[in-house]
Amino acid sequence: KAMKAGTSMSKSGIADAIASEVGLKKGEVMKILDTLAAVGTKEVKSSGKFTLPGLMMIKTRQKPATKAGTKVMFGKEVKVKAKPAKTVVKAFAVAALKKSI
């Protein structure tokens, strides 16, 4: 089943929603969101994992290097270039969020 195409909330939209709910000024909430992004980035870089309780978990994963050679794709042999190892960032919804949807 195809998902509905909708627009996601912008940063200012999130800030407005939080500010009206909590009773803070929008500028203060924007600073909090910027700080949260900075802390999350720093934590993912250092430990490889960052969790926003009740919302999501961000993890890093090491993808191994691939050798150059030929692979069979769709019945044809294709030359494949060698790729270096790299770190990939992935985000996962926590179980509580999955159950609520």
Backbone as a ProteinNet text record, in pm:
[ID]
protein_1_A
[PRIMARY]
KAMKAGTSMSKSGIADAIASEVGLKKGEVMKILDTLAAVGTKEVKSSGKFTLPGLMMIKTRQKPATKAGTKVMFGKEVKVKAKPAKTVVKAFAVAALKKSI
[TERTIARY]
84.6	0	88.5	62.1	142.7	114.3	219.9	204.1	147.6	79.6	25.5	139.2	133.6	234.7	192.2	267.6	235.7	360.1	341.3	455.7	496	625.5	673.8	683.6	684.3	691.9	829.8	833.9	961.9	1014.1	1136.9	1197.4	1119.8	1077.4	1000.9	862.3	804.4	675.4	684.6	793.1	815.9	836.2	913.9	939.9	810.7	723.5	594.1	509.3	503.2	421.7	472.2	604.1	661.5	644	666.2	655.2	513.3	413.3	274.8	235.2	290.7	258.2	321.9	447	522.9	512.8	494.7	485.3	617.5	708	834.5	824.7	924.2	929.9	985.9	945.6	988.1	1140.5	1202.9	1348.3	1421.7	1368.8	1430.3	1421.3	1306.4	1286.8	1378.3	1399.7	1490.9	1632.7	1674.5	1807.2	1816.1	1708.7	1705.7	1717.9	1646.9	1654.3	1794.5	1858	1995	2091.6	2074.4	2159.6	2138.1	2013.7	1981.9	2050	2047.5	2113.2	2264.5	2322.4	2466.5	2506.7	2428.8	2457.6	2443.5	2339	2318.6	2432.4	2477.7	2588.7	2715.8	2743.6	2863.8	2859.2	2743.2	2727.8	2738.4	2680.2	2687.8	2831.8	2903.5	3043.4	3128.7	3106.4	3192.6	3155.5	3027.8	2990	2921.1	2875.1	2809.4	2661.8	2604.9	2463.4	2407.3	2283.9	2216	2067.3	2003.8	1862.2	1784.2	1673.9	1575.9	1466	1454.7	1359.3	1216.9	1153.7	1017	1002.6	1114	1104.8	1189.9	1322.9	1407.6	1546.1	1616.9	1755.4	1836.4	1950	2038.6	2164.7	2203.3	2321.1	2411.7	2539.3	2631.5	2662.4	2692.9	2724.7	2840.3	2935.9	3050.6	3015.2	3027.3	3009.2	3147.6	3169.4	3302.2	3335.7	3463.7	3509.6	3470.4	3447.3	3414.8	3526.2	3553.2	3657.8	3604	3695.8	3658.9	3644.7	3559.4	3540.4	3418.3	3364.5	3243.9	3133.9	3014.1	2896.7	2790.9	2705.9	2596.5	2473.8	2428.8	2310	2210.6	2093	1985.5	2030.2	2109.7	2152.3	2270.5	2328.5	2443.9	2560.3	2681.8	2799.4	2835.7	2852.9	2880.9	3009.7	3097.8	3219.4	3183	3235.2	3205.5	3335.5	3333.2	3451	3468.1	3589.5	3617.5	3568.3	3512.6	3464	3530	3571.5	3633.7	3529.9	3579.1	3489.8	3435.9	3313.4	3255.9	3160.8	3137	3045.7	2911.6	2804.5	2670.5	2589.5	2508.8	2423.2	2281.5	2221.6	2085.2	1999.5	1872.4	1778.8	1668.5	1633.8	1531.1	1426.5	1300.6	1193.7	1194.6	1175.4	1173.7	1041.8	1041.7	926.6	799.4	808.3	690.1	623	702.4	647.7	584.2	647.3	591.9	456.5	443.7	318.4	207.1	242.1	141.7	83.5	153.6	106.3	21
-118.4	0	123.9	216.7	337.9	433.5	503.2	600.3	730	805.1	933.5	1033.8	1111.7	1215.3	1338.5	1371.4	1487.8	1570	1690.4	1773.8	1756.7	1758.2	1745.5	1884.1	1886.6	2012.8	2074.4	2204.3	2272.6	2299.2	2345.8	2374.5	2483.2	2586.6	2694.7	2646.7	2552.3	2495.3	2415	2338.9	2263.8	2359.6	2464.9	2563.9	2631.7	2666.6	2727.6	2634.2	2507.3	2409.7	2390.7	2378.5	2359.9	2485.5	2601.7	2728.3	2749.4	2720.9	2740.1	2636.5	2515.8	2410.1	2434.1	2477	2490.8	2632	2730.2	2867.9	2942.7	2898.6	2969.2	3054.4	3142.4	3222.3	3136.3	3170.5	3092.6	3095.1	3209.9	3221.7	3130	3115.9	3026.3	2880.6	2845.4	2708	2679.3	2778.5	2760.7	2733.5	2805.1	2782	2641.5	2595.7	2460.5	2356.2	2377.1	2282.6	2279.9	2397.7	2404.2	2329.6	2350.9	2283.7	2133.4	2090.1	1947	1883.8	1954.4	1903.4	1895.6	1995.3	1995.7	1882.2	1863.8	1756.2	1619.8	1603.5	1477.7	1447.3	1547.9	1530.1	1489.5	1559.1	1530.1	1388.8	1349	1216.7	1105.1	1123.8	1021.9	1006.6	1119.8	1112.6	1039.1	1066.6	1008.5	864.5	837.5	703.4	618.1	680.3	603.4	580	640.5	617.9	739.6	779.2	889.7	858	873.2	841	961.3	991.8	1087.7	1002.4	1000.7	910.7	928.9	818	819.1	856.8	883.3	928	844.5	852.9	781.7	755.9	667.1	636.3	651.3	719.7	738.5	656.6	574.4	488.8	506	476	469.6	323.7	294.8	158.1	163.2	72.2	65.1	-22	34	-45.1	-85.1	-211.9	-255.9	-210.5	-210.7	-176.3	-287.9	-251.5	-351.7	-355.6	-474.3	-490.8	-458.3	-418.7	-397	-533	-541.6	-668.2	-662.1	-779	-785.6	-853.3	-800.2	-859.4	-880.7	-978.9	-1004.6	-930.1	-832.7	-755.2	-765.2	-812.1	-825.1	-906.1	-1010.7	-1098.9	-1048.7	-935	-880.7	-866.5	-885.1	-863.7	-715.9	-658.6	-515.2	-497.1	-407.7	-376.7	-288.3	-324.1	-249.5	-191.4	-63.2	2.8	-34.3	-26.8	-50.8	69.7	43.3	150.8	138	249.4	242.8	217.7	176.7	158	294	296.8	423.8	403.3	510.9	509	565.6	492.4	532.6	563.9	671.2	709.1	661.8	592.1	541.1	586	612.2	651.9	547.4	511.2	411.2	467.7	443.9	483.1	387.4	440.7	353.8	276.7	168	77.4	146.8	239.6	309.4	389.9	451.9	529.2	437.4	322.9	227	174.4	148.1	96.1	199.9	327.9	432.3	468	432.6	467.8	355.3
0	0	0	-89.4	-100.9	14	56.8	164.5	108.2	193.6	151.5	136.8	31.6	11.6	89.2	191.3	273.2	295.2	346.3	373.5	518.7	543.5	680.3	742.9	875.1	947.4	930.3	912.2	903.7	1044.5	1051.9	1181.7	1255.2	1181.9	1245.6	1287.2	1211.2	1248.6	1377.5	1390.7	1513.9	1630.1	1606.1	1711	1754.9	1661.4	1694.4	1779.9	1739.2	1812.2	1954.8	1969.9	2103.7	2187.5	2127.1	2200.6	2253	2171.3	2215.1	2320.8	2312.1	2407.3	2544.4	2544.3	2668.4	2726.9	2641.9	2690.1	2683.2	2596.1	2575.7	2450.5	2432.4	2310.1	2197.3	2073.7	1957.4	1941.7	1969	1957.3	2053.3	2174.3	2273	2227.5	2172.2	2124.2	2005.4	1918.2	1804.6	1854.8	1960.2	2018.1	2076.3	2140	2196.8	2085.4	1974.4	1862.7	1802.3	1789.4	1737.3	1829.8	1961.7	2060.1	2056.3	2042	2034.3	1912.7	1799.1	1678.3	1698.7	1764.6	1789.2	1883.7	1990.4	2086.7	2019	1937.7	1867	1771.6	1697.9	1604.1	1677.5	1786.5	1865.5	1922.9	1972.4	2034.8	1931.9	1815.2	1709.5	1662	1650.3	1608.1	1710	1839.1	1941.6	1976.5	2001.9	2048.1	1941.1	1833	1727	1750.1	1855.7	1886.6	1959.7	1925.3	1992.6	1994.8	2110.9	2124.6	2173.8	2106.2	2156.4	2218.2	2350.8	2416.6	2364.8	2330.2	2281.1	2135.7	2066.7	1928.1	1833.2	1845.5	1750.2	1806.1	1735.7	1767.8	1639.3	1650.1	1536.3	1563.1	1464.6	1478.8	1358.1	1378.4	1265.3	1238	1113.7	1073	974.9	991.7	901.5	781.2	660.9	539.2	489	462.5	420.3	278	248	113.1	16.9	-109.2	-211	-314.8	-365.8	-465.8	-604	-692.3	-832	-899.1	-999	-1069.5	-1157.5	-1189.5	-1270.7	-1190.9	-1203.8	-1140.3	-1247.6	-1225.4	-1318.7	-1268	-1347.5	-1312.4	-1427.1	-1398.2	-1496.7	-1618	-1594.4	-1702.7	-1782.6	-1746	-1817.5	-1720.3	-1772.9	-1689.8	-1692.3	-1575	-1563.4	-1484.9	-1529.1	-1454.6	-1336	-1218.3	-1096.5	-1042.4	-1007.3	-952.3	-805.4	-757.6	-616	-535.7	-417.6	-331.1	-195.1	-135.4	-3.3	106.1	222.7	337.5	379.1	430.6	474.7	591.4	662.1	775.2	730	757.2	717.1	842.6	837.3	950	920.8	1017.7	1001.9	1118.8	1093.6	1199.4	1209.5	1332.4	1357.4	1452.7	1424.6	1517	1635.2	1756.6	1875	1879.8	1955.6	1960.1	2004.1	2099.7	2148.9	2036.8	1951	1839.1	1737	1709.5	1613.8	1659.2	1790.2	1842.7	1840.4	1857	1863.2	1727	1620	1484.5	1429.3
[MASK]
+++++++++++++++++++++++++++++++++++++++++++++++++++++++++++++++++++++++++++++++++++++++++++++++++++++

